[in-house]
CSV table of C-alpha atoms in Angstrom, one decimal:
chain,number,residue,atom,x,y,z
A,12,MET,CA,-77.0,18.6,128.1
A,13,LEU,CA,-80.2,20.3,126.8
A,14,GLU,CA,-78.3,23.3,125.4
A,15,ASN,CA,-75.9,20.9,123.5
A,16,VAL,CA,-79.0,19.0,122.2
A,17,LYS,CA,-80.6,22.2,121.0
A,18,GLN,CA,-77.4,23.3,119.2
A,19,ILE,CA,-77.1,20.0,117.4
A,20,ALA,CA,-80.8,20.0,116.5
A,21,GLU,CA,-80.6,23.5,115.1
A,22,LYS,CA,-77.4,22.7,113.2
A,23,ASN,CA,-79.4,19.9,111.6
A,24,ARG,CA,-82.6,21.8,111.2
A,25,ALA,CA,-82.1,22.4,107.5
A,26,LEU,CA,-81.5,18.6,107.1
A,27,LEU,CA,-84.8,17.8,108.8
A,28,GLU,CA,-86.7,20.3,106.7
A,29,GLU,CA,-85.1,19.0,103.5
A,30,TYR,CA,-86.2,15.5,104.5
A,31,LEU,CA,-89.7,16.7,105.2
A,32,ARG,CA,-90.1,18.4,101.8
A,33,LEU,CA,-89.8,15.1,100.1
A,34,GLU,CA,-93.4,14.0,99.3
A,35,SER,CA,-92.8,10.3,100.1
A,36,VAL,CA,-96.4,9.1,99.9
A,37,SER,CA,-96.2,5.4,99.6
A,38,ALA,CA,-99.9,5.0,98.7
A,39,GLN,CA,-99.1,7.0,95.5
A,40,GLY,CA,-95.5,6.1,95.0
A,41,ARG,CA,-94.3,9.7,95.1
A,42,GLN,CA,-90.6,10.6,95.4
A,43,MET,CA,-89.8,7.2,97.0
A,44,ILE,CA,-86.4,6.7,95.4
A,45,GLU,CA,-85.2,10.2,96.1
A,46,THR,CA,-86.2,9.7,99.8
A,47,ALA,CA,-84.4,6.4,100.1
A,48,GLU,CA,-81.3,7.9,98.6
A,49,MET,CA,-81.5,10.9,101.0
A,50,VAL,CA,-81.9,8.6,104.0
A,51,ALA,CA,-78.8,6.7,102.9
A,52,ARG,CA,-76.9,9.9,102.3
A,53,ILE,CA,-77.8,11.2,105.8
A,54,ILE,CA,-76.4,8.1,107.5
A,55,GLU,CA,-73.2,8.2,105.5
A,56,ASP,CA,-72.7,11.9,106.0
A,57,LYS,CA,-72.9,11.4,109.8
A,58,GLY,CA,-70.2,8.7,109.7
A,59,GLY,CA,-72.2,5.5,109.2
A,60,GLN,CA,-72.4,2.9,106.5
A,61,ALA,CA,-75.6,2.8,104.4
A,62,GLU,CA,-77.0,0.4,101.9
A,63,ILE,CA,-80.2,0.4,99.9
A,64,LEU,CA,-81.4,-3.2,100.0
A,65,HIS,CA,-83.6,-5.0,97.5
A,66,LEU,CA,-85.7,-8.1,97.7
A,67,ALA,CA,-84.4,-10.9,95.5
A,68,ASP,CA,-86.5,-11.7,92.4
A,69,THR,CA,-89.3,-9.2,93.2
A,70,ALA,CA,-90.3,-5.6,92.4
A,71,ALA,CA,-90.7,-4.8,96.1
A,72,PRO,CA,-89.6,-1.3,96.9
A,73,PRO,CA,-86.2,-0.9,98.7
A,74,ILE,CA,-85.5,-0.6,102.4
A,75,VAL,CA,-82.5,1.3,103.8
A,76,TYR,CA,-79.9,-0.3,106.1
A,77,GLY,CA,-77.6,1.8,108.2
A,78,GLU,CA,-74.8,1.0,110.7
A,79,PHE,CA,-72.7,3.0,113.1
A,80,LEU,CA,-70.0,1.1,115.0
A,81,ALA,CA,-69.2,1.7,118.7
A,82,GLY,CA,-66.4,4.1,119.4
A,83,PRO,CA,-63.1,3.4,121.1
A,84,GLY,CA,-64.6,3.6,124.6
A,85,GLY,CA,-67.9,2.0,123.6
A,86,ASN,CA,-69.3,-1.6,123.9
A,87,ALA,CA,-68.8,-3.3,120.6
A,88,GLU,CA,-70.6,-6.4,121.9
A,89,LYS,CA,-74.0,-4.5,122.1
A,90,THR,CA,-76.1,-3.5,119.2
A,91,LEU,CA,-79.2,-1.4,119.2
A,92,LEU,CA,-81.5,-1.4,116.2
A,93,PHE,CA,-83.7,1.6,115.3
A,94,TYR,CA,-86.7,0.9,113.2
A,95,ASN,CA,-88.1,3.9,111.2
A,96,HIS,CA,-90.0,4.4,108.0
A,97,TYR,CA,-89.5,7.0,105.3
A,98,ASP,CA,-93.0,6.9,103.8
A,99,VAL,CA,-95.9,9.2,104.8
A,100,GLN,CA,-99.6,9.3,104.5
A,101,PRO,CA,-101.4,11.3,101.7
A,102,GLU,CA,-102.0,14.9,102.6
A,103,ASP,CA,-105.7,15.0,101.8
A,104,PRO,CA,-107.9,16.9,102.6
A,105,ILE,CA,-105.6,19.7,101.5
A,106,ASP,CA,-108.1,22.4,102.1
A,107,GLU,CA,-108.0,21.7,105.8
A,108,TRP,CA,-104.3,22.5,106.1
A,109,GLU,CA,-103.4,25.9,107.4
A,110,THR,CA,-100.0,25.7,105.6
A,111,ASP,CA,-98.6,23.9,102.6
A,112,PRO,CA,-98.5,20.2,103.7
A,113,PHE,CA,-94.9,19.7,102.4
A,114,VAL,CA,-93.4,23.0,103.4
A,115,PRO,CA,-92.1,22.8,107.0
A,116,THR,CA,-93.5,25.7,108.9
A,117,GLU,CA,-92.7,26.7,112.5
A,118,ARG,CA,-95.5,28.4,114.4
A,119,GLU,CA,-95.7,29.0,118.1
A,120,GLY,CA,-93.1,26.5,119.0
A,121,LYS,CA,-94.5,23.8,116.7
A,122,LEU,CA,-93.2,22.4,113.4
A,123,TYR,CA,-95.9,21.6,110.9
A,124,CYS,CA,-95.5,19.3,107.9
A,125,ARG,CA,-96.8,16.0,106.6
A,126,GLY,CA,-94.8,13.2,108.1
A,127,VAL,CA,-93.1,15.2,110.8
A,128,SER,CA,-94.6,13.2,113.6
A,129,ASP,CA,-95.0,10.0,111.7
A,130,ASN,CA,-92.2,9.4,111.3
A,131,LYS,CA,-89.5,11.6,109.9
A,132,ALA,CA,-88.6,13.7,113.0
A,133,ASN,CA,-88.0,10.5,115.0
A,134,PHE,CA,-85.3,9.4,112.5
A,135,ILE,CA,-83.5,12.7,112.5
A,136,ALA,CA,-83.8,12.8,116.4
A,137,ARG,CA,-81.9,9.5,116.5
A,138,ILE,CA,-79.3,10.8,114.0
A,139,ASN,CA,-78.9,13.9,116.3
A,140,ALA,CA,-78.3,11.6,119.3
A,141,ILE,CA,-75.6,9.7,117.3
A,142,GLU,CA,-73.9,13.0,116.4
A,143,TYR,CA,-74.0,14.2,120.0
A,144,TRP,CA,-71.9,11.2,121.1
A,145,SER,CA,-69.6,11.5,118.1
A,146,GLU,CA,-68.9,15.1,119.0
A,147,GLN,CA,-68.6,14.6,122.8
A,148,THR,CA,-66.5,11.4,123.0
A,149,GLY,CA,-65.4,10.7,119.4
A,150,GLY,CA,-67.6,7.6,119.2
A,151,LEU,CA,-70.8,5.8,120.2
A,152,PRO,CA,-71.4,3.9,123.5
A,153,CYS,CA,-72.6,0.8,121.5
A,154,ASN,CA,-73.2,-0.3,117.9
A,155,VAL,CA,-76.3,1.2,116.2
A,156,LYS,CA,-78.2,-0.2,113.2
A,157,PHE,CA,-81.1,1.4,111.3
A,158,LEU,CA,-83.9,-0.2,109.2
A,159,LEU,CA,-86.0,2.2,107.3
A,160,GLU,CA,-88.8,0.9,105.1
A,161,ARG,CA,-91.1,2.7,102.6
A,162,GLU,CA,-94.3,0.7,103.1
A,163,GLU,CA,-95.3,1.1,106.7
A,164,GLU,CA,-98.2,3.4,105.8
A,165,ILE,CA,-99.7,0.8,103.5
A,166,GLY,CA,-99.3,-2.2,105.8
A,167,SER,CA,-95.6,-3.2,105.4
A,168,PRO,CA,-96.5,-6.0,102.9
A,169,HIS,CA,-92.8,-6.9,102.2
A,170,ILE,CA,-91.2,-6.5,105.7
A,171,ASN,CA,-91.5,-10.3,106.4
A,172,ALA,CA,-89.6,-11.2,103.3
A,173,TYR,CA,-86.9,-8.5,103.9
A,174,LEU,CA,-86.3,-9.7,107.5
A,175,ALA,CA,-86.2,-13.3,106.4
A,176,GLN,CA,-83.6,-12.5,103.7
A,177,TYR,CA,-81.5,-10.0,105.7
A,178,ALA,CA,-82.0,-11.3,109.3
A,179,GLY,CA,-78.2,-11.6,109.7
A,180,LYS,CA,-77.6,-8.0,108.6
A,181,PHE,CA,-80.2,-6.6,111.0
A,182,ALA,CA,-79.2,-8.8,113.9
A,183,ALA,CA,-79.2,-6.8,117.2
A,184,ASP,CA,-79.8,-7.2,120.9
A,185,ALA,CA,-82.8,-4.9,121.1
A,186,CYS,CA,-84.9,-2.5,119.0
A,187,ILE,CA,-86.4,0.9,119.5
A,188,TRP,CA,-89.6,1.2,117.5
A,189,GLU,CA,-90.5,4.0,115.2
A,190,SER,CA,-92.8,6.1,117.4
A,191,GLY,CA,-94.0,7.1,120.8
A,192,GLY,CA,-95.0,10.3,122.6
A,193,LYS,CA,-96.6,12.1,125.4
A,194,ASP,CA,-100.2,11.8,126.6
A,195,ALA,CA,-102.5,14.6,127.5
A,196,ALA,CA,-101.0,14.9,131.0
A,197,GLU,CA,-97.5,15.3,129.5
A,198,ARG,CA,-96.4,11.8,130.5
A,199,MET,CA,-94.1,10.0,128.1
A,200,GLU,CA,-95.6,6.7,127.0
A,201,LEU,CA,-93.3,3.8,126.2
A,202,SER,CA,-95.1,1.0,124.3
A,203,CYS,CA,-93.8,-2.6,124.4
A,204,GLY,CA,-96.1,-3.9,121.7
A,205,VAL,CA,-98.8,-3.3,119.2
A,206,LYS,CA,-102.2,-4.7,118.2
A,207,GLY,CA,-102.4,-6.5,114.9
A,208,ILE,CA,-105.0,-5.9,112.3
A,209,ALA,CA,-107.2,-7.8,109.8
A,210,TYR,CA,-108.9,-5.6,107.3
A,211,PHE,CA,-111.7,-6.8,105.0
A,212,ASP,CA,-114.0,-5.8,102.2
A,213,LEU,CA,-117.6,-7.0,102.5
A,214,ALA,CA,-119.8,-6.8,99.4
A,215,VAL,CA,-123.3,-8.1,98.4
A,216,ARG,CA,-125.4,-7.7,95.2
A,217,THR,CA,-129.1,-8.3,95.1
A,218,ALA,CA,-129.9,-7.2,91.5
A,219,ALA,CA,-128.2,-6.6,88.2
A,220,THR,CA,-128.7,-2.8,88.6
A,221,ASP,CA,-130.2,-0.2,90.8
A,222,ILE,CA,-134.0,-0.3,90.6
A,223,HIS,CA,-136.9,2.1,91.1
A,224,SER,CA,-137.7,2.0,94.9
A,225,SER,CA,-141.4,1.1,94.2
A,226,ASN,CA,-140.1,-2.5,93.7
A,227,ALA,CA,-138.9,-2.6,97.4
A,228,ALA,CA,-142.2,-4.2,98.2
A,229,VAL,CA,-140.9,-7.4,96.5
A,230,ILE,CA,-137.2,-7.2,95.7
A,231,ASP,CA,-134.5,-7.3,98.4
A,232,ASN,CA,-132.3,-4.3,99.1
A,233,ALA,CA,-128.5,-4.7,99.1
A,234,ALA,CA,-128.1,-2.0,101.8
A,235,TRP,CA,-130.5,-3.8,104.2
A,236,ARG,CA,-128.9,-7.1,103.4
A,237,LEU,CA,-125.4,-6.0,104.3
A,238,THR,CA,-126.4,-4.0,107.3
A,239,GLN,CA,-128.3,-7.0,108.7
A,240,ALA,CA,-125.2,-9.1,108.2
A,241,LEU,CA,-123.1,-6.6,110.0
A,242,ALA,CA,-125.6,-6.2,112.8
A,243,SER,CA,-125.5,-9.9,113.4
A,244,MET,CA,-121.9,-9.6,114.5
A,245,ARG,CA,-122.5,-7.4,117.6
A,246,ASN,CA,-125.3,-6.9,120.1
A,247,ALA,CA,-126.7,-3.8,121.8
A,248,ASP,CA,-124.3,-4.3,124.7
A,249,ASN,CA,-121.4,-4.1,122.2
A,250,GLU,CA,-120.4,-7.8,122.7
A,251,ILE,CA,-119.0,-9.4,119.5
A,252,LEU,CA,-121.2,-12.3,118.7
A,253,ILE,CA,-119.0,-14.2,116.2
A,254,ASP,CA,-118.7,-17.8,117.5
A,255,GLY,CA,-115.2,-18.5,118.9
A,256,PHE,CA,-114.1,-14.9,118.5
A,257,TYR,CA,-113.1,-14.3,122.2
A,258,ASP,CA,-111.8,-17.9,122.5
A,259,LEU,CA,-108.7,-16.9,120.5
A,260,MET,CA,-107.5,-14.4,123.1
A,261,ILE,CA,-104.6,-15.4,125.3
A,262,GLU,CA,-105.2,-14.3,128.9
A,263,PRO,CA,-102.7,-11.6,129.8
A,264,THR,CA,-100.1,-12.5,132.4
A,265,ASP,CA,-100.1,-11.2,136.0
A,266,LEU,CA,-97.2,-9.0,135.1
A,267,GLU,CA,-99.1,-7.6,132.2
A,268,TYR,CA,-102.1,-6.8,134.4
A,269,ASP,CA,-99.8,-5.2,137.0
A,270,VAL,CA,-98.3,-2.9,134.3
A,271,LEU,CA,-101.7,-2.1,133.0
A,272,ALA,CA,-102.9,-1.2,136.6
A,273,LYS,CA,-100.1,1.4,136.8
A,274,MET,CA,-101.1,3.1,133.5
A,275,PRO,CA,-103.1,6.3,134.1
A,276,PHE,CA,-106.3,6.7,132.3
A,277,ASP,CA,-108.8,9.6,132.2
A,278,ARG,CA,-112.2,9.0,130.6
A,279,GLN,CA,-112.9,12.6,130.2
A,280,VAL,CA,-109.6,13.4,128.5
A,281,LEU,CA,-110.3,10.7,126.0
A,282,ARG,CA,-113.7,12.1,125.4
A,283,ASP,CA,-112.5,15.7,125.1
A,284,THR,CA,-109.6,14.8,122.8
A,285,TYR,CA,-111.9,13.3,120.1
A,286,GLY,CA,-115.1,15.1,120.9
A,287,ALA,CA,-116.7,11.7,121.6
A,288,LYS,CA,-120.5,11.7,122.2
A,289,GLY,CA,-122.7,9.2,124.0
A,290,PRO,CA,-121.5,6.5,126.4
A,291,PHE,CA,-118.3,4.5,125.8
A,292,ILE,CA,-119.0,1.1,124.4
A,293,THR,CA,-117.3,-0.5,127.4
A,294,ASP,CA,-120.0,0.8,129.8
A,295,ASN,CA,-122.0,-2.4,129.4
A,296,LEU,CA,-119.0,-4.8,129.1
A,297,PRO,CA,-117.3,-6.7,131.9
A,298,TYR,CA,-113.9,-5.0,131.4
A,299,SER,CA,-112.6,-1.5,131.7
A,300,GLU,CA,-111.6,1.0,129.1
A,301,LYS,CA,-107.9,0.4,129.8
A,302,GLU,CA,-108.4,-3.3,129.3
A,303,ALA,CA,-110.3,-2.8,126.1
A,304,LEU,CA,-107.7,-0.4,124.6
A,305,ILE,CA,-104.7,-2.7,125.5
A,306,PHE,CA,-105.9,-6.3,125.9
A,307,TYR,CA,-109.1,-6.8,123.8
A,308,PRO,CA,-109.8,-7.1,120.1
A,309,THR,CA,-112.1,-4.8,118.2
A,310,LEU,CA,-114.6,-5.1,115.4
A,311,THR,CA,-115.0,-1.8,113.5
A,312,ILE,CA,-117.1,-0.8,110.5
A,313,SER,CA,-114.7,1.6,108.8
A,314,GLY,CA,-116.9,2.5,105.9
A,315,LEU,CA,-120.3,1.8,104.2
A,316,LEU,CA,-121.3,2.4,100.6
A,317,SER,CA,-124.7,1.8,99.0
A,318,GLY,CA,-127.4,3.6,97.0
A,319,TYR,CA,-127.7,7.4,96.6
A,320,GLY,CA,-125.8,9.8,98.9
A,321,GLY,CA,-126.0,13.0,97.0
A,322,SER,CA,-128.1,16.1,97.7
A,323,GLY,CA,-131.8,16.0,97.4
A,324,ALA,CA,-133.9,12.8,96.9
A,325,LYS,CA,-133.5,9.9,94.6
A,326,THR,CA,-136.0,7.0,95.0
A,327,VAL,CA,-133.7,4.1,94.3
A,328,LEU,CA,-133.5,0.5,95.5
A,329,PRO,CA,-129.7,-0.2,95.8
A,330,ALA,CA,-128.5,-3.3,93.9
A,331,GLN,CA,-125.2,-3.5,95.7
A,332,ALA,CA,-123.6,-2.6,99.1
A,333,LYS,CA,-120.1,-2.6,100.3
A,334,ALA,CA,-118.4,-2.2,103.7
A,335,LYS,CA,-114.9,-2.0,105.1
A,336,LEU,CA,-114.3,-4.0,108.3
A,337,ASP,CA,-111.3,-3.3,110.6
A,338,VAL,CA,-110.5,-6.0,113.3
A,339,ARG,CA,-107.7,-5.1,115.8
A,340,LEU,CA,-105.9,-8.2,117.0
A,341,VAL,CA,-104.3,-9.1,120.3
A,342,PRO,CA,-102.0,-12.1,121.1
A,343,GLY,CA,-103.7,-15.3,120.1
A,344,TYR,CA,-105.3,-13.9,117.0
A,345,SER,CA,-104.1,-14.1,113.4
A,346,PRO,CA,-105.7,-12.4,110.3
A,347,GLU,CA,-106.3,-15.9,108.8
A,348,ALA,CA,-108.1,-17.2,111.9
A,349,VAL,CA,-110.3,-14.1,112.0
A,350,GLU,CA,-111.2,-14.4,108.3
A,351,GLN,CA,-112.2,-18.0,108.9
A,352,LEU,CA,-114.5,-17.1,111.8
A,353,LEU,CA,-116.1,-14.3,109.9
A,354,ARG,CA,-116.8,-16.5,106.9
A,355,GLN,CA,-118.3,-19.2,109.2
A,356,HIS,CA,-120.4,-16.6,111.0
A,357,LEU,CA,-121.8,-15.2,107.7
A,358,ASP,CA,-122.6,-18.6,106.4
A,359,LYS,CA,-124.2,-19.8,109.6
A,360,HIS,CA,-126.5,-16.8,109.8
A,361,GLY,CA,-127.8,-17.0,106.2
A,362,PHE,CA,-125.4,-14.6,104.5
A,363,LYS,CA,-123.5,-16.9,102.1
A,364,ASP,CA,-124.1,-14.3,99.4
A,365,VAL,CA,-122.0,-11.7,101.3
A,366,GLU,CA,-118.5,-11.7,99.8
A,367,LEU,CA,-115.6,-11.4,102.2
A,368,THR,CA,-112.1,-10.4,101.0
A,369,GLN,CA,-109.1,-9.8,103.3
A,370,LEU,CA,-107.2,-6.7,102.2
A,371,ALA,CA,-104.5,-6.5,104.8
A,372,GLY,CA,-103.3,-8.5,107.8
A,373,VAL,CA,-100.7,-7.7,110.5
A,374,MET,CA,-100.0,-9.9,113.5
A,375,PRO,CA,-100.1,-8.6,117.1
A,376,PHE,CA,-96.9,-8.5,119.2
A,377,ARG,CA,-96.0,-7.9,122.8
A,378,THR,CA,-92.5,-7.8,124.3
A,379,ASP,CA,-92.0,-9.9,127.4
A,380,LEU,CA,-92.5,-7.3,130.1
A,381,SER,CA,-89.8,-8.9,132.3
A,382,SER,CA,-87.2,-8.0,129.7
A,383,SER,CA,-84.3,-5.9,131.2
A,384,PHE,CA,-84.3,-3.8,128.1
A,385,ILE,CA,-87.6,-2.2,129.2
A,386,GLU,CA,-85.9,-1.1,132.4
A,387,VAL,CA,-83.0,0.4,130.4
A,388,VAL,CA,-85.3,2.4,128.2
A,389,THR,CA,-87.5,3.5,131.2
A,390,ARG,CA,-84.5,4.6,133.2
A,391,ALA,CA,-83.1,6.6,130.3
A,392,ALA,CA,-86.5,8.2,129.8
A,393,GLN,CA,-86.8,9.1,133.5
A,394,LYS,CA,-83.5,11.1,133.2
A,395,THR,CA,-85.2,13.2,130.5
A,396,TYR,CA,-88.8,13.4,131.5
A,397,GLY,CA,-88.7,12.8,135.3
A,398,GLU,CA,-89.5,9.7,137.3
A,399,GLU,CA,-93.2,10.3,137.6
A,400,SER,CA,-93.7,11.3,134.0
A,401,VAL,CA,-92.9,8.0,132.2
A,402,VAL,CA,-95.6,5.4,131.6
A,403,VAL,CA,-94.9,1.8,130.4
A,404,MET,CA,-97.6,0.3,128.3
A,405,PRO,CA,-97.9,-3.5,127.5
A,406,ASN,CA,-98.8,-2.4,124.0
A,407,SER,CA,-100.3,0.4,122.1
A,408,ALA,CA,-103.8,0.4,120.7
A,409,GLY,CA,-102.3,0.9,117.2
A,410,THR,CA,-100.7,-1.4,114.7
A,411,GLY,CA,-97.3,-1.9,113.1
A,412,PRO,CA,-95.1,-4.8,111.9
A,413,MET,CA,-93.4,-5.5,115.2
A,414,TYR,CA,-94.3,-9.2,115.0
A,415,SER,CA,-92.0,-9.7,112.1
A,416,PHE,CA,-89.0,-8.2,114.1
A,417,GLY,CA,-89.8,-10.5,117.0
A,418,GLN,CA,-90.1,-13.5,114.7
A,419,TYR,CA,-87.0,-13.0,112.6
A,420,LEU,CA,-84.7,-11.0,114.9
A,421,ASN,CA,-85.9,-12.3,118.3
A,422,VAL,CA,-85.4,-8.9,120.0
A,423,PRO,CA,-87.2,-7.0,122.8
A,424,ILE,CA,-88.9,-3.9,121.3
A,425,VAL,CA,-90.0,-0.6,122.9
A,426,GLY,CA,-91.5,2.4,121.2
A,427,SER,CA,-90.4,6.0,122.0
A,428,GLY,CA,-90.6,9.1,119.9
A,429,THR,CA,-91.0,12.9,119.7
A,430,GLU,CA,-94.8,13.1,119.2
A,431,TYR,CA,-97.5,14.1,121.6
A,432,TYR,CA,-101.2,13.2,121.9
A,433,ASN,CA,-102.4,16.0,119.6
A,434,SER,CA,-99.7,15.8,116.9
A,435,ALA,CA,-102.4,14.8,114.3
A,436,PRO,CA,-100.6,12.1,112.4
A,437,HIS,CA,-102.5,11.0,109.3
A,438,ALA,CA,-104.5,14.2,109.6
A,439,PRO,CA,-104.3,17.8,108.4
A,440,ASN,CA,-101.9,20.1,110.2
A,441,GLU,CA,-99.6,17.3,111.4
A,442,HIS,CA,-97.0,18.7,113.7
A,443,ILE,CA,-94.6,18.2,116.6
A,444,ARG,CA,-93.7,20.5,119.5
A,445,LEU,CA,-90.0,21.5,119.3
A,446,THR,CA,-89.6,21.0,123.0
A,447,ASP,CA,-90.7,17.4,122.6
A,448,TYR,CA,-88.2,17.0,119.7
A,449,TYR,CA,-85.3,18.2,121.9
A,450,GLN,CA,-86.4,15.9,124.7
A,451,GLY,CA,-86.7,13.0,122.3
A,452,ILE,CA,-83.1,13.5,121.3
A,453,GLU,CA,-82.0,13.7,124.9
A,454,HIS,CA,-83.8,10.5,125.7
A,455,MET,CA,-81.9,8.7,122.9
A,456,ILE,CA,-78.6,10.1,124.1
A,457,HIS,CA,-79.2,8.7,127.6
A,458,LEU,CA,-80.4,5.4,126.1
A,459,LEU,CA,-77.3,4.8,124.0
A,460,ALA,CA,-75.1,5.4,127.0
A,461,ASP,CA,-77.2,3.1,129.3
A,462,PHE,CA,-77.6,0.4,126.7
A,463,GLY,CA,-73.9,0.3,126.1
A,464,GLN,CA,-73.0,-0.3,129.7
């Protein structure tokens, strides 16, 4: 099978590279219409039906719907939905790229380009799997649908409305998520959920304008004010001190703990991968690193801005300070509940002057781990990667709009893809390994067959 997979992949290599050259940066609105039109054309050229959908009475950007019907020998009663996105992250910082970010470049068995790992190669891999079955048997083992959106990289603000309006069109029995990949030990990770996120701006002003720092003997400092507010939220042992914060958490089930126990975890690999220094923040907490990554919420200062940060010295008393706060959510949490707790905490501790604004919010989601679909995806993966090289995760530590699919389509969801732990999504020199790409296609070929049975 692998040789047939390579032949199809190479036949469609120019198609993949044409898709990658489109600079579909959603944060900047670049080439979005052209990319949506190309996605629809790819689906139609491979024998499917495609439609560019719009949200009624809004200026929301379009999503792409695709459908391939089961072949004569396939199961027309089963439908598998693939979720992908056609938008990518900005390419900055450009000077850290070794090649042009939007010119696909193969080097030492790796394909470099912005968006290749997140998420364009995964879409083309699934198209290749469909073409394999069309060539081998004249049709698919089951029905296949696609949903490709253009706002995943900016928080999917319209996906709820799209799924509410088009729930019937996207109805399916199960869903394969947009991404997944191999860990540092070359094990394929299948994720059955995601954490959510609540992202906030915090701001405080203590004077009309920046002041000569000699006045610091009397006038409050916005930088101190904001850092004191932030410091009140977590203690030296890294426990989050916001009243009621941990009370929102739904205790994982016995099955979820069992699945977690089977997940391999190597502290040193994590440390080496990111060059992390100092102790892990879980060292003084009553739960493990694995539990923290999968089952627990986070509270992260993502950015701080105040005063003078240029070269040399400037004796200034900052009049304002700003911070970005990233809260990762697990089942039981909602962005709105976290915002309420944060506001109450700031007010209680004397920081009513600190402004709090929610910028983005995505709900967490976890598929029921007793779902038979997880077994089907795992079995198909084992045929490709080997029985000992497939790891099922209750959820990933990252975020995506899975909750909306669960809410409106009521489907089990599993993530699988062509990336690996060092693919550098969102970073300079993003890439995939071509061997992983071929294996990702093969996995989808097996999955379509097994799912259709």
